[in-house]
PDB file of C-alpha atoms in Angstrom:
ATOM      1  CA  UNK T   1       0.000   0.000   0.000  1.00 56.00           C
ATOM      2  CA  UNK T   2       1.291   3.641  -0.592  1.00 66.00           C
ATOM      3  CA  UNK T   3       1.026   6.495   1.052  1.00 75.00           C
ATOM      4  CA  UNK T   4       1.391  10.037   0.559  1.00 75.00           C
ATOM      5  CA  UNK T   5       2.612  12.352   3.628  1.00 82.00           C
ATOM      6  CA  UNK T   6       5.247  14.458   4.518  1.00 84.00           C
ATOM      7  CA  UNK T   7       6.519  14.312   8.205  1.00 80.00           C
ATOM      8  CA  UNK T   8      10.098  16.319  10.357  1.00 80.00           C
ATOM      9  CA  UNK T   9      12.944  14.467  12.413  1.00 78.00           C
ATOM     10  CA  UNK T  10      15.203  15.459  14.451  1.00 73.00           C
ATOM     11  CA  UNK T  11      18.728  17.010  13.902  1.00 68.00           C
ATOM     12  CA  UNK T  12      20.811  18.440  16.455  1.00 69.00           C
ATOM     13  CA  UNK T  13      21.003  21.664  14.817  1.00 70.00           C
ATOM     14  CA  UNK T  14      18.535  22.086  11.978  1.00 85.00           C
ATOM     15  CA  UNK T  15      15.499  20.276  11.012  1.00 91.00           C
ATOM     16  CA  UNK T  16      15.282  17.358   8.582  1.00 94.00           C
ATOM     17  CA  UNK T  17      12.126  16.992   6.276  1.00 96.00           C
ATOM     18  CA  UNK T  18      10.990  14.130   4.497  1.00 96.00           C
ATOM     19  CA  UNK T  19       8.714  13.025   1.776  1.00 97.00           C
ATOM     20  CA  UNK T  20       6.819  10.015   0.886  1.00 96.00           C
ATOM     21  CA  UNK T  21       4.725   9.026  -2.178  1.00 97.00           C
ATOM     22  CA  UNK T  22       3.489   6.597  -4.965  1.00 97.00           C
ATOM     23  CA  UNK T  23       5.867   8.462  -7.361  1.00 97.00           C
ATOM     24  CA  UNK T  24       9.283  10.408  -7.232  1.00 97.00           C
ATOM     25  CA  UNK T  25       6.754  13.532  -7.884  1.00 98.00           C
ATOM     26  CA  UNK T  26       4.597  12.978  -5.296  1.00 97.00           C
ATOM     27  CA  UNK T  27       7.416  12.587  -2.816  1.00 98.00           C
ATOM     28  CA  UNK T  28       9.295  15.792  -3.814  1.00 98.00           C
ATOM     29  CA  UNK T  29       5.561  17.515  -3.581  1.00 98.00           C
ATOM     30  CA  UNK T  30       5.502  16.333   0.072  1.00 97.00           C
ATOM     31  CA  UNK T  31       9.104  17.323   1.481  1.00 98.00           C
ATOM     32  CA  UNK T  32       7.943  20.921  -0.206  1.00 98.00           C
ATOM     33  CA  UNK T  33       4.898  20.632   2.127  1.00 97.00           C
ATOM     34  CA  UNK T  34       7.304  19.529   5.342  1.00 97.00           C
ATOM     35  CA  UNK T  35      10.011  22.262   4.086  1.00 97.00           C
ATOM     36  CA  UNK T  36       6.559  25.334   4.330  1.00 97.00           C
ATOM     37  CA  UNK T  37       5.500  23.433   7.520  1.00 96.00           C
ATOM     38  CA  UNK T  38       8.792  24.212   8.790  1.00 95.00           C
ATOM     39  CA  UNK T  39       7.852  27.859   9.164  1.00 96.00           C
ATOM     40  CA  UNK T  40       4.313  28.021   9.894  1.00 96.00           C
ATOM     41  CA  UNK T  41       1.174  25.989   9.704  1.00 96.00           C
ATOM     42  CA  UNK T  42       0.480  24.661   6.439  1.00 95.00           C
ATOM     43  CA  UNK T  43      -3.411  25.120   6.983  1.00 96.00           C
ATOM     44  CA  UNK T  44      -3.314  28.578   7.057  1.00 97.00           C
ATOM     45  CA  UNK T  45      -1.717  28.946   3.665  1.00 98.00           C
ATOM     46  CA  UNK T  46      -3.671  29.520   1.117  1.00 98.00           C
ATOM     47  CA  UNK T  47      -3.211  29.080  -2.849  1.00 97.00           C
ATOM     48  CA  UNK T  48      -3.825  32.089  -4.168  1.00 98.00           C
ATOM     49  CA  UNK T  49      -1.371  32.875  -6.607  1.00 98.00           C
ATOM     50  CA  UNK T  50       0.843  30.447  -8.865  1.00 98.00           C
ATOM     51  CA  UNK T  51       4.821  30.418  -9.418  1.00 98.00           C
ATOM     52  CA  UNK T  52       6.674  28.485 -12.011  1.00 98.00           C
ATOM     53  CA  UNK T  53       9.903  26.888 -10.616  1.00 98.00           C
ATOM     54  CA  UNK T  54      12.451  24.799 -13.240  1.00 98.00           C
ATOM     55  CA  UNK T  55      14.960  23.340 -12.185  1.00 97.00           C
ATOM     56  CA  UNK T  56      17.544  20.675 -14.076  1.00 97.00           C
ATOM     57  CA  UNK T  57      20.443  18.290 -12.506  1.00 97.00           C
ATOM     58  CA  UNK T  58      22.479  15.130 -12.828  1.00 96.00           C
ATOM     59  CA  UNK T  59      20.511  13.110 -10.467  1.00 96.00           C
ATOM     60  CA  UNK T  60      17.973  12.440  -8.186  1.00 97.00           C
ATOM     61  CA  UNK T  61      19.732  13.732  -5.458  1.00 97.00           C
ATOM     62  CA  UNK T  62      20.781  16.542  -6.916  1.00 97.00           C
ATOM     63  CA  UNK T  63      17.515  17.498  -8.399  1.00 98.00           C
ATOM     64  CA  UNK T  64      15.771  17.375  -4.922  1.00 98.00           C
ATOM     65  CA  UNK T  65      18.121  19.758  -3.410  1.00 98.00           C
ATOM     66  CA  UNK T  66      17.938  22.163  -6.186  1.00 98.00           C
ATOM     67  CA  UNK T  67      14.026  22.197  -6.122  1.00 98.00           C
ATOM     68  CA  UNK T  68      14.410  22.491  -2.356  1.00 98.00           C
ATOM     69  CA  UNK T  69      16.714  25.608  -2.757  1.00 98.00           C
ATOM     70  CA  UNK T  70      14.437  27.233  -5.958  1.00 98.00           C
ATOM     71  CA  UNK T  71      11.910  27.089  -3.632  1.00 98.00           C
ATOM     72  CA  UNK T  72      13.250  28.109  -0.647  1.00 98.00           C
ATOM     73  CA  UNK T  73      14.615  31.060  -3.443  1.00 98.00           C
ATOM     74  CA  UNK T  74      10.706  31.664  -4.560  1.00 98.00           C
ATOM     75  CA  UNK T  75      10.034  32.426  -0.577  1.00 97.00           C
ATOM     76  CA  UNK T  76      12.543  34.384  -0.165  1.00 97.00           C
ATOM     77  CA  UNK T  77      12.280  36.914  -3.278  1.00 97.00           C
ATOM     78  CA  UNK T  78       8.855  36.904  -3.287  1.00 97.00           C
ATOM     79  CA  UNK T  79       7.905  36.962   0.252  1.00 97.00           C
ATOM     80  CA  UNK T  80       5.169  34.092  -0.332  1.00 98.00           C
ATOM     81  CA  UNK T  81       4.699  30.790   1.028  1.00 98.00           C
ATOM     82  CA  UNK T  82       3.411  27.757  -1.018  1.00 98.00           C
ATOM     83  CA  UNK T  83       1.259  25.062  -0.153  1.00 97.00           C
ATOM     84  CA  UNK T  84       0.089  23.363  -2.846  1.00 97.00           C
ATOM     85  CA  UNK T  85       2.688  21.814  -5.826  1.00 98.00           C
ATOM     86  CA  UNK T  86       2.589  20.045  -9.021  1.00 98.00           C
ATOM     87  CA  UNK T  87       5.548  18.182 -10.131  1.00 98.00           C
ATOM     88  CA  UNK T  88       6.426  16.630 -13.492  1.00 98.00           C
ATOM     89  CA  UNK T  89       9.840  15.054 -13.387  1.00 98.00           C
ATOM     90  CA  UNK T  90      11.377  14.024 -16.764  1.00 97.00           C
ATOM     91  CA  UNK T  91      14.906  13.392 -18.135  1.00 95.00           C
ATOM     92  CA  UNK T  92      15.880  15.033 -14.734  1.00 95.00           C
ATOM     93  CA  UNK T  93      14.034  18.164 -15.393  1.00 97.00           C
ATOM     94  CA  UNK T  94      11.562  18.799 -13.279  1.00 98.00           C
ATOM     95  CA  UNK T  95       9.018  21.434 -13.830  1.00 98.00           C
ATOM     96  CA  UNK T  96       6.407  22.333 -11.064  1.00 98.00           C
ATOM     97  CA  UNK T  97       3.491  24.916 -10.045  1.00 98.00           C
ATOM     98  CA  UNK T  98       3.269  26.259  -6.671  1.00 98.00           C
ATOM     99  CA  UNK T  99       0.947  27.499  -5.297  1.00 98.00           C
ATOM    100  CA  UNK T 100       0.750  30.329  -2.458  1.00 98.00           C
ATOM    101  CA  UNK T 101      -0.251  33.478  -0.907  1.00 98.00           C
ATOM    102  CA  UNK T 102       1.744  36.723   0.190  1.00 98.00           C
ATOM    103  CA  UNK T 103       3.203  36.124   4.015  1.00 97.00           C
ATOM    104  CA  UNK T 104       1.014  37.820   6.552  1.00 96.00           C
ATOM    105  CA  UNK T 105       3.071  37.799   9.567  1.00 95.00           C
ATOM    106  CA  UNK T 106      -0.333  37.963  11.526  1.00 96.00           C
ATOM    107  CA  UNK T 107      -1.743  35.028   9.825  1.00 96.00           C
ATOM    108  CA  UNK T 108       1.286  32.588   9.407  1.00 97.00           C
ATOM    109  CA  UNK T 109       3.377  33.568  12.074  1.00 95.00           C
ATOM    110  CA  UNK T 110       6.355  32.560  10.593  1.00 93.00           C
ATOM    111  CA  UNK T 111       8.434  30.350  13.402  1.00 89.00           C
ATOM    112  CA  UNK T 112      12.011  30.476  11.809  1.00 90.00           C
ATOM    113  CA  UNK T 113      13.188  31.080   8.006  1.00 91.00           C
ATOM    114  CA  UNK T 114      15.089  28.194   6.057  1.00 94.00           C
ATOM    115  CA  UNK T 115      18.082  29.427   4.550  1.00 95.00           C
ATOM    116  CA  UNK T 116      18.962  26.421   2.670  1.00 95.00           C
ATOM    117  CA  UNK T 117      18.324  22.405   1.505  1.00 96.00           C
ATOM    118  CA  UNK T 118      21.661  20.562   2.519  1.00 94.00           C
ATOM    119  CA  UNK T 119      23.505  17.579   1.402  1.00 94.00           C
ATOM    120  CA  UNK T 120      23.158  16.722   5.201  1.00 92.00           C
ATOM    121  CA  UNK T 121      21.697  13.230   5.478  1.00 94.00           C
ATOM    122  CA  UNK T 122      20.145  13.537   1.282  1.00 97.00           C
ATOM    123  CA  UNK T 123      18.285  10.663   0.271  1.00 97.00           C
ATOM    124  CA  UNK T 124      16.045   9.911  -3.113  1.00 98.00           C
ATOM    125  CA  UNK T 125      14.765   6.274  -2.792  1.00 97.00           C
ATOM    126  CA  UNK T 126      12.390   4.108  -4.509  1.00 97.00           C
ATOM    127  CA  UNK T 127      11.836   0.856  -1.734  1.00 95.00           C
ATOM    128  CA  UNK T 128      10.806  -2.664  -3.445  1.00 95.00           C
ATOM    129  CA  UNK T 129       7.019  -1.671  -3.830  1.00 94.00           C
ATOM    130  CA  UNK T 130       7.805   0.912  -5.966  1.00 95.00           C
ATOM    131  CA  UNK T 131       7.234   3.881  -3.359  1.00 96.00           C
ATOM    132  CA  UNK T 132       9.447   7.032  -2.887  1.00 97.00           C
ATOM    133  CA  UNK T 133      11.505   8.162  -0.175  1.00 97.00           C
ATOM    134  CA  UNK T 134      12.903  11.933  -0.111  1.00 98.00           C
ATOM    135  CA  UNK T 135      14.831  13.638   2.437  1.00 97.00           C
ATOM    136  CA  UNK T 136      17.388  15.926   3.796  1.00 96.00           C
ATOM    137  CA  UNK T 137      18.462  18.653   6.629  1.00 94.00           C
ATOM    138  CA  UNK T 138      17.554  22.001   5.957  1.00 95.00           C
ATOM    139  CA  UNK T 139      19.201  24.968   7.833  1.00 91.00           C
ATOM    140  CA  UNK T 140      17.227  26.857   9.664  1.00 89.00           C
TER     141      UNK T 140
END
């Protein structure tokens, strides 16, 4: 059986996300979920405006960091959060839609800003029933 979730594990000095899912997709759509739920509460974000993020790599590993980072970019220079992604993955392109709203520091009382997705403990798995595994430590 798969699952799709999302879930953070301890580090001693940052915070590791994860992601789970049926597809490589779905898995990097659910560490971008734990990587927003990092600084505030994904329910109060909502998806009000769309942002195009490319990004293309070597590898797996590689890829997931630099969508990590793009996004972590998106937040940064735009001053939005995102909740909501689609991912296509091919040829180890990956092009995806987020989606987001302006950061109200009333409403998503941001706990702590992400600088950055590390190489820090960087997986991109597939297990034997075909589901994916992402992770890594970002740095808060």
């Amino acid at each position: 059986m798969s699952r799709t979730y999302w879930e953070h594990y301890s580090h001693p000095a940052d915070m590791g996300i994860r992601g789970f899912g049926p597809t490589k997709e779905e898995a990097f759509s659910q560490a971008a979920m734990a990587l927003t739920a990092v600084i505030t509460d994904l329910k109060t974000v909502e998806p009000k405006e769309m942002v195009e993020i490319n990004c293309h790599e070597q590898d797996d590993e590689l890829l997931f960091i630099s969508w990590l980072n793009a996004l972590i970019y998106e937040i940064a220079t735009r001053h939005m959060l995102f909740g909501k992604f689609n991912i296509s993955i091919k040829d180890q392109r990956l092009q995806a839609k987020a989606w987001g709203e302006q950061i109200d520091l009333k409403k998503h009382s941001p706990a702590v800003e992400v600088k950055a997705a590390t190489y820090a403990d960087l997986k991109v798995q597939q297990d034997k029933s075909g589901n994916w595994l992402v992770q890594c430590i970002v740095d808060v």
